[in-house]
mmCIF file of C-alpha atoms (C1' of nucleotides) and ligand atoms in Angstrom:
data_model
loop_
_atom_site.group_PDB
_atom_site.id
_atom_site.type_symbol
_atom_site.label_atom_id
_atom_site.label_comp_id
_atom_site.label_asym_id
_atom_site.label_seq_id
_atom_site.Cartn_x
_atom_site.Cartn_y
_atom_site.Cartn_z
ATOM 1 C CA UNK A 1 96.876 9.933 -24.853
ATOM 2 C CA UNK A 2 98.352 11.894 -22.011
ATOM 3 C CA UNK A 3 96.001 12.569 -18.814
ATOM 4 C CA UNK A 4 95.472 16.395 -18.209
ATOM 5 C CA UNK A 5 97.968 16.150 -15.183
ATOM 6 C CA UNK A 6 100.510 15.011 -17.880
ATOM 7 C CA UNK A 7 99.824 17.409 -20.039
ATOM 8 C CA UNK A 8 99.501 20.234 -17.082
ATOM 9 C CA UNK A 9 103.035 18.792 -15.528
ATOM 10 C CA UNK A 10 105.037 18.819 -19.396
ATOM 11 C CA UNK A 11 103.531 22.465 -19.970
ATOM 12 C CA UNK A 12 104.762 23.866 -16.261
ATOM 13 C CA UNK A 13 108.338 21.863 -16.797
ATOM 14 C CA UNK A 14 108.735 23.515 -20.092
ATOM 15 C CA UNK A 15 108.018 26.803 -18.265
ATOM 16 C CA UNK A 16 110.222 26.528 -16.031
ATOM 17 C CA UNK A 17 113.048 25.651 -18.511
ATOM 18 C CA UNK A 18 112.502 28.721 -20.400
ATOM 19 C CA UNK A 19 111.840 31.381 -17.829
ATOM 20 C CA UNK A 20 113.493 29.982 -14.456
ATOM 21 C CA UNK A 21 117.234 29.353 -13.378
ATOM 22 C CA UNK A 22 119.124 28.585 -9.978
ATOM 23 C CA UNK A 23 119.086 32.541 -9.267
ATOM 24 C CA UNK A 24 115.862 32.702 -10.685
ATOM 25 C CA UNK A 25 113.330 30.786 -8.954
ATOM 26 C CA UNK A 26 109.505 30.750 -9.440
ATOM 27 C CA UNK A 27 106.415 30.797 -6.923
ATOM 28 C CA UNK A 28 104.129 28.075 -7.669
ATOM 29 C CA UNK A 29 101.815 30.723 -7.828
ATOM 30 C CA UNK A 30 103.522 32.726 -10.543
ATOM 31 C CA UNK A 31 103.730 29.578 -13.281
ATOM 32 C CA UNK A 32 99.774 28.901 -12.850
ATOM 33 C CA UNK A 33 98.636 31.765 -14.782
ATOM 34 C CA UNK A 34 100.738 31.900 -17.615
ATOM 35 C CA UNK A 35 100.188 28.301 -18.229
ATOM 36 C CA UNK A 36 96.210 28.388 -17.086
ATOM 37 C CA UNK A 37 96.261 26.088 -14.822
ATOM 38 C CA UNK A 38 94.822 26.037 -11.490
ATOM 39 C CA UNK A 39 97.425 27.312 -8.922
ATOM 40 C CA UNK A 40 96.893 24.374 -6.114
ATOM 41 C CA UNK A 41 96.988 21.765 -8.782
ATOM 42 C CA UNK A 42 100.089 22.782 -10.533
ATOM 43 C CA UNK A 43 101.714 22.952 -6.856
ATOM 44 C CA UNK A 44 100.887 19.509 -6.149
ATOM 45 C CA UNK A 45 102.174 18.400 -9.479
ATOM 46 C CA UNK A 46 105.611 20.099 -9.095
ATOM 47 C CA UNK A 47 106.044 18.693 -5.447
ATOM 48 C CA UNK A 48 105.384 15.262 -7.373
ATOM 49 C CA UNK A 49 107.958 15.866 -9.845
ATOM 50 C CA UNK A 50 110.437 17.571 -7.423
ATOM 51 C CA UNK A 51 110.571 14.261 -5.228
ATOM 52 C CA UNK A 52 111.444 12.584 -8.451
ATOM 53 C CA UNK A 53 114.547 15.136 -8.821
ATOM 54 C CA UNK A 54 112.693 16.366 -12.147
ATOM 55 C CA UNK A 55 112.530 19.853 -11.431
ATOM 56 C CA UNK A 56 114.172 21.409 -8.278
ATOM 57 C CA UNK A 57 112.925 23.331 -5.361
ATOM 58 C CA UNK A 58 113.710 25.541 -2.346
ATOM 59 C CA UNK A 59 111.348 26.723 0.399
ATOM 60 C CA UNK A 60 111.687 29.474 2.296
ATOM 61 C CA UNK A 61 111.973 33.144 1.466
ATOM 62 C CA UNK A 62 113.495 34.112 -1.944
ATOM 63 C CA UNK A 63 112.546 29.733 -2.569
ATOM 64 C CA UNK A 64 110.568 28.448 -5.588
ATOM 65 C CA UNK A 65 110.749 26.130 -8.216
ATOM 66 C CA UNK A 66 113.502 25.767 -11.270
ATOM 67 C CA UNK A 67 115.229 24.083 -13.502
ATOM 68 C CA UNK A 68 119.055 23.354 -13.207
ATOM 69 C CA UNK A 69 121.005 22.119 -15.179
ATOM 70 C CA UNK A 70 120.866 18.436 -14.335
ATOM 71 C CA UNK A 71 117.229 18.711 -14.820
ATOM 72 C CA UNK A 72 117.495 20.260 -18.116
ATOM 73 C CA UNK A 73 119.463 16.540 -19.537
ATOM 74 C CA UNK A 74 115.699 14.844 -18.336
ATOM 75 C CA UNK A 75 114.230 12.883 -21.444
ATOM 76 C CA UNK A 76 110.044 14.173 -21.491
ATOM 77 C CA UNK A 77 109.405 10.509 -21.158
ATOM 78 C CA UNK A 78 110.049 10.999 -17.385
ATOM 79 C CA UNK A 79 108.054 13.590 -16.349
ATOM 80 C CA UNK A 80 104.336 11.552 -18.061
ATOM 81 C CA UNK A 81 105.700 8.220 -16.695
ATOM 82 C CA UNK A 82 105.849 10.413 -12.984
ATOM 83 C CA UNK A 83 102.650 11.125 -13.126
ATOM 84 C CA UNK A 84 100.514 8.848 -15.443
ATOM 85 C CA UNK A 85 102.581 5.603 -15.105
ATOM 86 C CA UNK A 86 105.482 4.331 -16.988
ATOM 87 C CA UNK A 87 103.143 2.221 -19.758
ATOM 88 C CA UNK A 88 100.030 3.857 -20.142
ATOM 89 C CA UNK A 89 101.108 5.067 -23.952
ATOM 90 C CA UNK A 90 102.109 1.006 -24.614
ATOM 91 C CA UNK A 91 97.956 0.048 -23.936
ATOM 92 C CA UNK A 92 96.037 -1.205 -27.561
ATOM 93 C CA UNK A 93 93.960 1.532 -28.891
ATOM 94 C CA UNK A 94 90.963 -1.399 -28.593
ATOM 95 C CA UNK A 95 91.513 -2.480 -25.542
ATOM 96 C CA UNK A 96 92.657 -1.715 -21.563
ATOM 97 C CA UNK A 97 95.414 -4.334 -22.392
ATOM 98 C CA UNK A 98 98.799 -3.696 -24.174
ATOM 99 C CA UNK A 99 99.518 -3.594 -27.552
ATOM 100 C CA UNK A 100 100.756 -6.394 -29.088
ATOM 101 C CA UNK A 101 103.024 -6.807 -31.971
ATOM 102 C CA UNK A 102 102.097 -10.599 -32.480
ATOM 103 C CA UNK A 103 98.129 -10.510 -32.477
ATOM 104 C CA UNK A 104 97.826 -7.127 -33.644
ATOM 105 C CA UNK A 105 94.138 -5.349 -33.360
ATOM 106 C CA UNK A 106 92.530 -4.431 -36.050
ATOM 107 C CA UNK A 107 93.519 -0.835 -35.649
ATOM 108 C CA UNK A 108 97.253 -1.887 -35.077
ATOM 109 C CA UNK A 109 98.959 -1.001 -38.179
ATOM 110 C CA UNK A 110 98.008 2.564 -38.707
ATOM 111 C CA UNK A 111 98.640 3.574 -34.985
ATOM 112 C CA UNK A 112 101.309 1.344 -33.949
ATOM 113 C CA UNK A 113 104.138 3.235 -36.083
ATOM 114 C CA UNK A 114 102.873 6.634 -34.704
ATOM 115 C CA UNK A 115 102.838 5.554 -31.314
ATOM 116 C CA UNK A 116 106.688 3.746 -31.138
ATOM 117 C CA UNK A 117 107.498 7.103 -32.695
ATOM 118 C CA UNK A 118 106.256 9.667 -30.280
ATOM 119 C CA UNK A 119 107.960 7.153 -27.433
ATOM 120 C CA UNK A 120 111.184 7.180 -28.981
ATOM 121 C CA UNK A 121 110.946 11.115 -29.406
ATOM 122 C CA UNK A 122 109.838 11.128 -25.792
ATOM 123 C CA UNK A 123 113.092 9.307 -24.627
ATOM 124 C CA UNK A 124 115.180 11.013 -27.080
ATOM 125 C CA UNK A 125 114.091 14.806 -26.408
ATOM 126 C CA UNK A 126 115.069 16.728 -22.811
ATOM 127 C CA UNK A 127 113.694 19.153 -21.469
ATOM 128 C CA UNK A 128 116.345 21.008 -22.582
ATOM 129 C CA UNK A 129 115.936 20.446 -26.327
ATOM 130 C CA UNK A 130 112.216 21.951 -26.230
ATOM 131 C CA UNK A 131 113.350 24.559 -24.267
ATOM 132 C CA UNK A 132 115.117 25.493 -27.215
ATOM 133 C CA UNK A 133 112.782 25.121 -29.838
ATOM 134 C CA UNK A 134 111.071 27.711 -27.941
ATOM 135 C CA UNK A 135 113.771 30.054 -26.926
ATOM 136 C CA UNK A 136 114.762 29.829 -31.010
ATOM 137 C CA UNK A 137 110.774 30.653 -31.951
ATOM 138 C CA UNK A 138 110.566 27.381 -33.393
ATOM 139 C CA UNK A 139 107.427 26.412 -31.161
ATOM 140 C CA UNK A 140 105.177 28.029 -28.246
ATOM 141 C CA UNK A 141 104.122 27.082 -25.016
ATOM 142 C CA UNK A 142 100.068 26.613 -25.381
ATOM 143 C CA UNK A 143 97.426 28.204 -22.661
ATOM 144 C CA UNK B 1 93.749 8.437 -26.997
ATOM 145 C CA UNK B 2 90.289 6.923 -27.184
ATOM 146 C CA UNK B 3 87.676 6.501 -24.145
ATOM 147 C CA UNK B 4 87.195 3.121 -22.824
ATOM 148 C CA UNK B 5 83.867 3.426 -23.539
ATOM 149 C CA UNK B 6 84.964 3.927 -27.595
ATOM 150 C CA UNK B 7 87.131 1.018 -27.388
ATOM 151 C CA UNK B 8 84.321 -1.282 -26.027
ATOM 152 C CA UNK B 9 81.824 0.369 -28.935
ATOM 153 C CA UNK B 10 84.787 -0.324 -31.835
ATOM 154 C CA UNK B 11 85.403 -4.082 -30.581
ATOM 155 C CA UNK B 12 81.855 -5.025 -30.193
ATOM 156 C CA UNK B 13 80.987 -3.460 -33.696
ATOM 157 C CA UNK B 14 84.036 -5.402 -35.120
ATOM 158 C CA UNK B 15 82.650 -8.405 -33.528
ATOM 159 C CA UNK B 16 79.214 -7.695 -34.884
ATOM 160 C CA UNK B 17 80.901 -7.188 -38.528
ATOM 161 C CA UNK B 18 82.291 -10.379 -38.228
ATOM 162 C CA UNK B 19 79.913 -12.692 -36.517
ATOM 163 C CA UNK B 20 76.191 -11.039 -37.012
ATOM 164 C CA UNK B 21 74.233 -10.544 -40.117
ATOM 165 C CA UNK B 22 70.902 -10.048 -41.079
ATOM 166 C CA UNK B 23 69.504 -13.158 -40.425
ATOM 167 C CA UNK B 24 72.202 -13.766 -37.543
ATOM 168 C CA UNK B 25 71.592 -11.409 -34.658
ATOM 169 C CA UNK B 26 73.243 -11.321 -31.835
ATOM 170 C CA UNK B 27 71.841 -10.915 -28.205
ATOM 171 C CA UNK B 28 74.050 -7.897 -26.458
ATOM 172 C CA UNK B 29 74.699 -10.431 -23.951
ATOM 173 C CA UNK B 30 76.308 -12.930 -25.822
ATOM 174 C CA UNK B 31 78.835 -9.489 -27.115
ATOM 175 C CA UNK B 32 79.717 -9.083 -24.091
ATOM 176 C CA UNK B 33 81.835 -12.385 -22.756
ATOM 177 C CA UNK B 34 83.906 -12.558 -25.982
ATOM 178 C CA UNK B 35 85.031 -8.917 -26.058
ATOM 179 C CA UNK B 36 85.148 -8.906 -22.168
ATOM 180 C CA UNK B 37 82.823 -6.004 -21.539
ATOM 181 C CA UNK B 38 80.151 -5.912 -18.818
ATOM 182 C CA UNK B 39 77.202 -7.170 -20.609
ATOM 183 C CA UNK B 40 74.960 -3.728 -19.211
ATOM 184 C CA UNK B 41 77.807 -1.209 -20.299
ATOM 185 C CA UNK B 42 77.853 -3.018 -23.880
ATOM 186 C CA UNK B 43 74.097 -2.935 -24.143
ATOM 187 C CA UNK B 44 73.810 0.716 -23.545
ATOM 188 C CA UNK B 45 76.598 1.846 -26.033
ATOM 189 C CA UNK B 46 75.108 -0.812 -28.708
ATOM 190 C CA UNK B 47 71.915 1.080 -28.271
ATOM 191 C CA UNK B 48 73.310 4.442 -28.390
ATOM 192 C CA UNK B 49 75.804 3.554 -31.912
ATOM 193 C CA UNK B 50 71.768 1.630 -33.192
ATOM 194 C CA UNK B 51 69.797 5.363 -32.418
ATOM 195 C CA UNK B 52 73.458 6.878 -34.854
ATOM 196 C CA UNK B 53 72.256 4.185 -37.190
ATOM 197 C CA UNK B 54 75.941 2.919 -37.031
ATOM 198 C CA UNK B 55 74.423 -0.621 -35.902
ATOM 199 C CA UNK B 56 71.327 -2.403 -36.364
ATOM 200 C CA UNK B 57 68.773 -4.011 -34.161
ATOM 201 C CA UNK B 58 65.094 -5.535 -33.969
ATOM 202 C CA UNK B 59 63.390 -6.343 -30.339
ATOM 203 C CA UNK B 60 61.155 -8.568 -29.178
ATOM 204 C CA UNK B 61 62.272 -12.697 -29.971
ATOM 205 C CA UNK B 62 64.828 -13.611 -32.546
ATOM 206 C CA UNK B 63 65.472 -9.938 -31.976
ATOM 207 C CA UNK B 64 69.255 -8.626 -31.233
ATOM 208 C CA UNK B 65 72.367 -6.447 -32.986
ATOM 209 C CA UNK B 66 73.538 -7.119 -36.042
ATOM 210 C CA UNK B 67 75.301 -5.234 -38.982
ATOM 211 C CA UNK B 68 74.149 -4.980 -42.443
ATOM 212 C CA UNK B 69 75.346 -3.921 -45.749
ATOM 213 C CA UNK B 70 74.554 -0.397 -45.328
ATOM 214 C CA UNK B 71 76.371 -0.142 -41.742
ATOM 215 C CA UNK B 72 79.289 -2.593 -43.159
ATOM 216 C CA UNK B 73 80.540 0.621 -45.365
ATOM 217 C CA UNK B 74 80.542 3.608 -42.356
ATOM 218 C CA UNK B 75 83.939 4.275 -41.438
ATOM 219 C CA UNK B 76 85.404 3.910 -37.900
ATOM 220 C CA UNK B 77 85.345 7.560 -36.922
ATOM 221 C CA UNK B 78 82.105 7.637 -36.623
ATOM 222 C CA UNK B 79 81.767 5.048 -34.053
ATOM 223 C CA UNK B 80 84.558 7.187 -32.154
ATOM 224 C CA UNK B 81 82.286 10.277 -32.850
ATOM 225 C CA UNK B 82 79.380 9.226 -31.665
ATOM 226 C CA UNK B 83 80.761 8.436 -28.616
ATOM 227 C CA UNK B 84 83.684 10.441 -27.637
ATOM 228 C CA UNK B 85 82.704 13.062 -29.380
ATOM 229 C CA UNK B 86 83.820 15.081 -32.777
ATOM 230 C CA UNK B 87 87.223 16.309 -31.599
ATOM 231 C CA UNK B 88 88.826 14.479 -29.436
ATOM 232 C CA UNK B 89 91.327 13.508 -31.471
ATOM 233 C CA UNK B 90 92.464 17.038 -32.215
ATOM 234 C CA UNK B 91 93.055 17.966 -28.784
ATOM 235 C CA UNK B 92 97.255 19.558 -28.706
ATOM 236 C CA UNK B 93 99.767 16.884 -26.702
ATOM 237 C CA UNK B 94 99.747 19.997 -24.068
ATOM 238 C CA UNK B 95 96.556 21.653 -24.048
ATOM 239 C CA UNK B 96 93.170 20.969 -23.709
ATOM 240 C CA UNK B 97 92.490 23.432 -26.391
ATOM 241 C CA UNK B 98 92.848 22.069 -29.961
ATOM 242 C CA UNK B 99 95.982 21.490 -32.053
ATOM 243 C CA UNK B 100 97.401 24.688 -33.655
ATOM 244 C CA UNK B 101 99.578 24.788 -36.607
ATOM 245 C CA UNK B 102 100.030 28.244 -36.772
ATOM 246 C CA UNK B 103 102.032 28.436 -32.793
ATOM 247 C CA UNK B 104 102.735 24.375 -32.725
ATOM 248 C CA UNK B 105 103.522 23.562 -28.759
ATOM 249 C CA UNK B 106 107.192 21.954 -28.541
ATOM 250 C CA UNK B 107 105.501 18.096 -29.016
ATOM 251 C CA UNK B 108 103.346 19.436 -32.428
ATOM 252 C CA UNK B 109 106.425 18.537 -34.626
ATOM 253 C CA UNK B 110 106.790 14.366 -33.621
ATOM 254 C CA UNK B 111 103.165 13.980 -33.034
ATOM 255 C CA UNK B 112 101.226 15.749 -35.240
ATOM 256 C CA UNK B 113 102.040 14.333 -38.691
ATOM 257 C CA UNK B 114 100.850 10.936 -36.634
ATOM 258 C CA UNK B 115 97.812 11.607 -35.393
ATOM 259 C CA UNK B 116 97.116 13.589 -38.891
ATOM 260 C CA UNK B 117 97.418 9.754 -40.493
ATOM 261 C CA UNK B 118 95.829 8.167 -37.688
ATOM 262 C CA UNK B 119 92.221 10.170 -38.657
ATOM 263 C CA UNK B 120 92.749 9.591 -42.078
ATOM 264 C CA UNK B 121 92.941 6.323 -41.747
ATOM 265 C CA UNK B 122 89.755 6.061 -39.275
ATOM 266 C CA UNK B 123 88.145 8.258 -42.287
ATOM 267 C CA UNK B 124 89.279 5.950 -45.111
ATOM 268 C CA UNK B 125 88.596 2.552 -43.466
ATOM 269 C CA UNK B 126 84.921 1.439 -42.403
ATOM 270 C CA UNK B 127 83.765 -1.826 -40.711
ATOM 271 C CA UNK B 128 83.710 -3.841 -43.714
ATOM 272 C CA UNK B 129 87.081 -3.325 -44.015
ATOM 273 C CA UNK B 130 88.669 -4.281 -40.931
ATOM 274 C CA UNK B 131 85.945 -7.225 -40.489
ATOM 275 C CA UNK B 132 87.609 -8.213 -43.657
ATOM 276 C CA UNK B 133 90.928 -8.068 -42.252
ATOM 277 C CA UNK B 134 89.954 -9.949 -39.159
ATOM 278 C CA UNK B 135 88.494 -12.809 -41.818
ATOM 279 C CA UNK B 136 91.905 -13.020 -43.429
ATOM 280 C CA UNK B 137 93.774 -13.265 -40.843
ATOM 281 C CA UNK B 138 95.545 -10.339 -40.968
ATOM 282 C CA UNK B 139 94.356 -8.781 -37.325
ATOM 283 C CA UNK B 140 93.021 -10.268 -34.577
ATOM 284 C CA UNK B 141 89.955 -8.615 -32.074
ATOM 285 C CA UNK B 142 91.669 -8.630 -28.771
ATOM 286 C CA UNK B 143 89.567 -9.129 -25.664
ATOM 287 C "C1'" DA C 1 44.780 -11.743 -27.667
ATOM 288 C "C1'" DT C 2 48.346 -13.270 -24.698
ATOM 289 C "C1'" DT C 3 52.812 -14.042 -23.617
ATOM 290 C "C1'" DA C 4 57.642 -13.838 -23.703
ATOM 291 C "C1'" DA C 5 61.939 -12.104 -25.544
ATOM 292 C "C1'" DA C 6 64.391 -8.747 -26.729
ATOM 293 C "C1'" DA C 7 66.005 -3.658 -27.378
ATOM 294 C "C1'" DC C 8 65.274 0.874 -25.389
ATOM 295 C "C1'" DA C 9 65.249 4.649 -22.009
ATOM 296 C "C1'" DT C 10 66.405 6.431 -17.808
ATOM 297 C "C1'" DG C 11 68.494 6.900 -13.752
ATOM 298 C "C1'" DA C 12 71.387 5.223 -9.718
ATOM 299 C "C1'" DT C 13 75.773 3.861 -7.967
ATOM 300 C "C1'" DA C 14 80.775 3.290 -7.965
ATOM 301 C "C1'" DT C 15 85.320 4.505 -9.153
ATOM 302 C "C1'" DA C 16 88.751 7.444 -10.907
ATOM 303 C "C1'" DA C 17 90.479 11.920 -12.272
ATOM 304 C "C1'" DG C 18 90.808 16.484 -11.352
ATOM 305 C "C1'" DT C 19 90.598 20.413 -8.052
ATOM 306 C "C1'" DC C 20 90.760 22.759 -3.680
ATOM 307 C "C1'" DA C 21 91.904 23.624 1.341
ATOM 308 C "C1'" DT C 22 94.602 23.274 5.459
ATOM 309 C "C1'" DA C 23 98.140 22.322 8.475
ATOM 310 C "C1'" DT C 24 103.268 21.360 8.761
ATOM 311 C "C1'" DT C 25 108.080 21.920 7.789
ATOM 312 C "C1'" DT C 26 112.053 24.423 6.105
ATOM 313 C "C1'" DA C 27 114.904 28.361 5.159
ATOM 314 C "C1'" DG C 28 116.198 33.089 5.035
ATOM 315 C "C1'" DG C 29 116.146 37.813 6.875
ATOM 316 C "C1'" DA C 30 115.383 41.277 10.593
ATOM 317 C "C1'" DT D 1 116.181 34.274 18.099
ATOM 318 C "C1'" DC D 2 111.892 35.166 15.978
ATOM 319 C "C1'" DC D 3 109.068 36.009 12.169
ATOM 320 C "C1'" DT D 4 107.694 35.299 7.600
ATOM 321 C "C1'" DA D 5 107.702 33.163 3.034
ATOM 322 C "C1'" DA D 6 107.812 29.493 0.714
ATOM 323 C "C1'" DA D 7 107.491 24.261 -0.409
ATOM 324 C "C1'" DT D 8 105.557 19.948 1.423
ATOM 325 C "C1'" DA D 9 102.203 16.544 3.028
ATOM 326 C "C1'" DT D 10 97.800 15.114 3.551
ATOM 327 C "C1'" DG D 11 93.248 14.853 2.911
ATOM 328 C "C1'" DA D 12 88.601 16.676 1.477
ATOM 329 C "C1'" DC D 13 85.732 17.905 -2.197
ATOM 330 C "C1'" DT D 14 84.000 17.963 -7.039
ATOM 331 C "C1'" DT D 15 83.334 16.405 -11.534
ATOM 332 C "C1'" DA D 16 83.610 13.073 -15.151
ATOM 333 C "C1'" DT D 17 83.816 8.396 -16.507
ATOM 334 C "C1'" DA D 18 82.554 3.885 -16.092
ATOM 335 C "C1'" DT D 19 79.349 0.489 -14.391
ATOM 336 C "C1'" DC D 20 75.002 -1.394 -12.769
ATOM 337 C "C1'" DA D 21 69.890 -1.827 -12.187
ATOM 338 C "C1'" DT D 22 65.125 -1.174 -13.230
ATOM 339 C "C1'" DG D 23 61.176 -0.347 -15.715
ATOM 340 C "C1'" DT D 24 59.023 0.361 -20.535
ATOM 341 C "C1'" DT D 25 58.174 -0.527 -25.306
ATOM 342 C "C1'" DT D 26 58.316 -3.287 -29.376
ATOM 343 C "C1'" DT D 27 58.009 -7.599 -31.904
ATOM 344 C "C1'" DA D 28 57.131 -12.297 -32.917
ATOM 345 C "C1'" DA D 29 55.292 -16.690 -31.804
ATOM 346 C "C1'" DT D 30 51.534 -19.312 -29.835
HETATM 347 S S1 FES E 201 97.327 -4.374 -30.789
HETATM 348 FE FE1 FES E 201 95.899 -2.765 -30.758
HETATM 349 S S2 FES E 201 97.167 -1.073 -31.127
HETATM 350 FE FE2 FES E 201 98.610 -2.696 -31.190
HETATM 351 S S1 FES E 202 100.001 22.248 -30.999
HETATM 352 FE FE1 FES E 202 100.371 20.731 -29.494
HETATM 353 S S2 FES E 202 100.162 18.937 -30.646
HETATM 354 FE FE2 FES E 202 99.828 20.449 -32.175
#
DNA sequence: ATTAAAACATGATATAAGTCATATTTAGGA
DNA sequence: TCCTAAATATGACTTATATCATGTTTTAAT
């Protein structure tokens, strides 16, 4: 569904959002552990996503990554088209091509639905709004 | 979602539902142009879904793959099983640890209720039945 | 029996994904 | 100004996935 990077990039964003601010800014060091991820790999995804303007950066002393709040109006869909391609979730569950409403596969009508639904929630959702949900207890950032 | 390698093994048993039969065996080489799927690859993940009994086979001449009335009711989870592994599927949107319903990650909410229908429904339906809906009409195997 | 056609088993190679290491640039503080 | 802390850029390395190749065993026909 989502590569690893995806998934490693969504869980450090949503990080980030919670715990970071403009006068709070975090060592790329200092989100690897709480989000297990290797500390050099999570640094090269946030420099990734920082030259897209998803998260925000300083270098320097007292520099780090965070999340302002421009960034925090960023729809999810962003950050795993950044880093795994913009239609990677659009490809046929049978086959390398993409899915497609007029000669569906036979696996098309049970999947299709759930996939056009996680998309839209993708676009519709910031980072913001998950933020939230875990600020509020409503859901938990995974190891 | 699924390997490559599982979408290769669920389109070549489709085709084999479809096209093969006991007295109608097909050589893996002649699977491999119409589902466009290097005739080697095909041959060895043919041979690995015959030793899962999911397919059938004979060597030597008039020999090949086939599907009979026994494999015809074996849903398609097992084909993804066998070669993906059991729980691949269950992986969480942001983890590679599994799905957890007790702390839900921010995504759990808009993708879980999905995926929970998606492996029902790979439970529920077996080859027969999407062969059948590939007879009718209704689907189409894409290449 | 002999031969040929096929699956089967195993391993080698290639490509992609994931991970690590190093040198460079920028910014702040002494 | 100079030093240090941090991101940044780039590339090397490792592991997993996908692909290819080769030899062996089984089966059926002659
Ligand atoms: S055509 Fe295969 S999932 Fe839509
Ligand atoms: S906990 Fe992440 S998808 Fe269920």
């Amino acid at each position: 569904m989502f590569s690893n990077s995806s998934k490693y990039a969504l869980k450090a964003v949503l990080y980030l959002a919670v715990y970071s601010s403009e006068s709070n800014k975090i060592l790329a060091k200092n989100i690897s552990e709480p989000i297990n991820v290797p500390q050099a790999y999570i640094a090269k995804l946030l420099q990734e996503l920082s030259r897209h303007n998803i998260v925000s950066s300083t270098r320097g002393p007292n520099g780090g990554f965070y999340i302002n709040a421009q960034n925090r109006e960023i729809p999810l869909i962003d950050i795993v088209s950044v880093i795994d391609g913009a239609n990677r979730l659009n490809s046929c569950l049978l086959s390398v091509q993409n899915c497609n409403n007029e000669k569906p596969c036979p696996l098309h009508s049970f999947a299709d639905p759930f996939r056009t639904d996680l998309i839209n929630n993708l676009k519709k959702n910031t980072i913001g709004d998950m933020a939230k949900d875990i600020e509020s207890g409503k859901s938990f950032l995974p190891l």
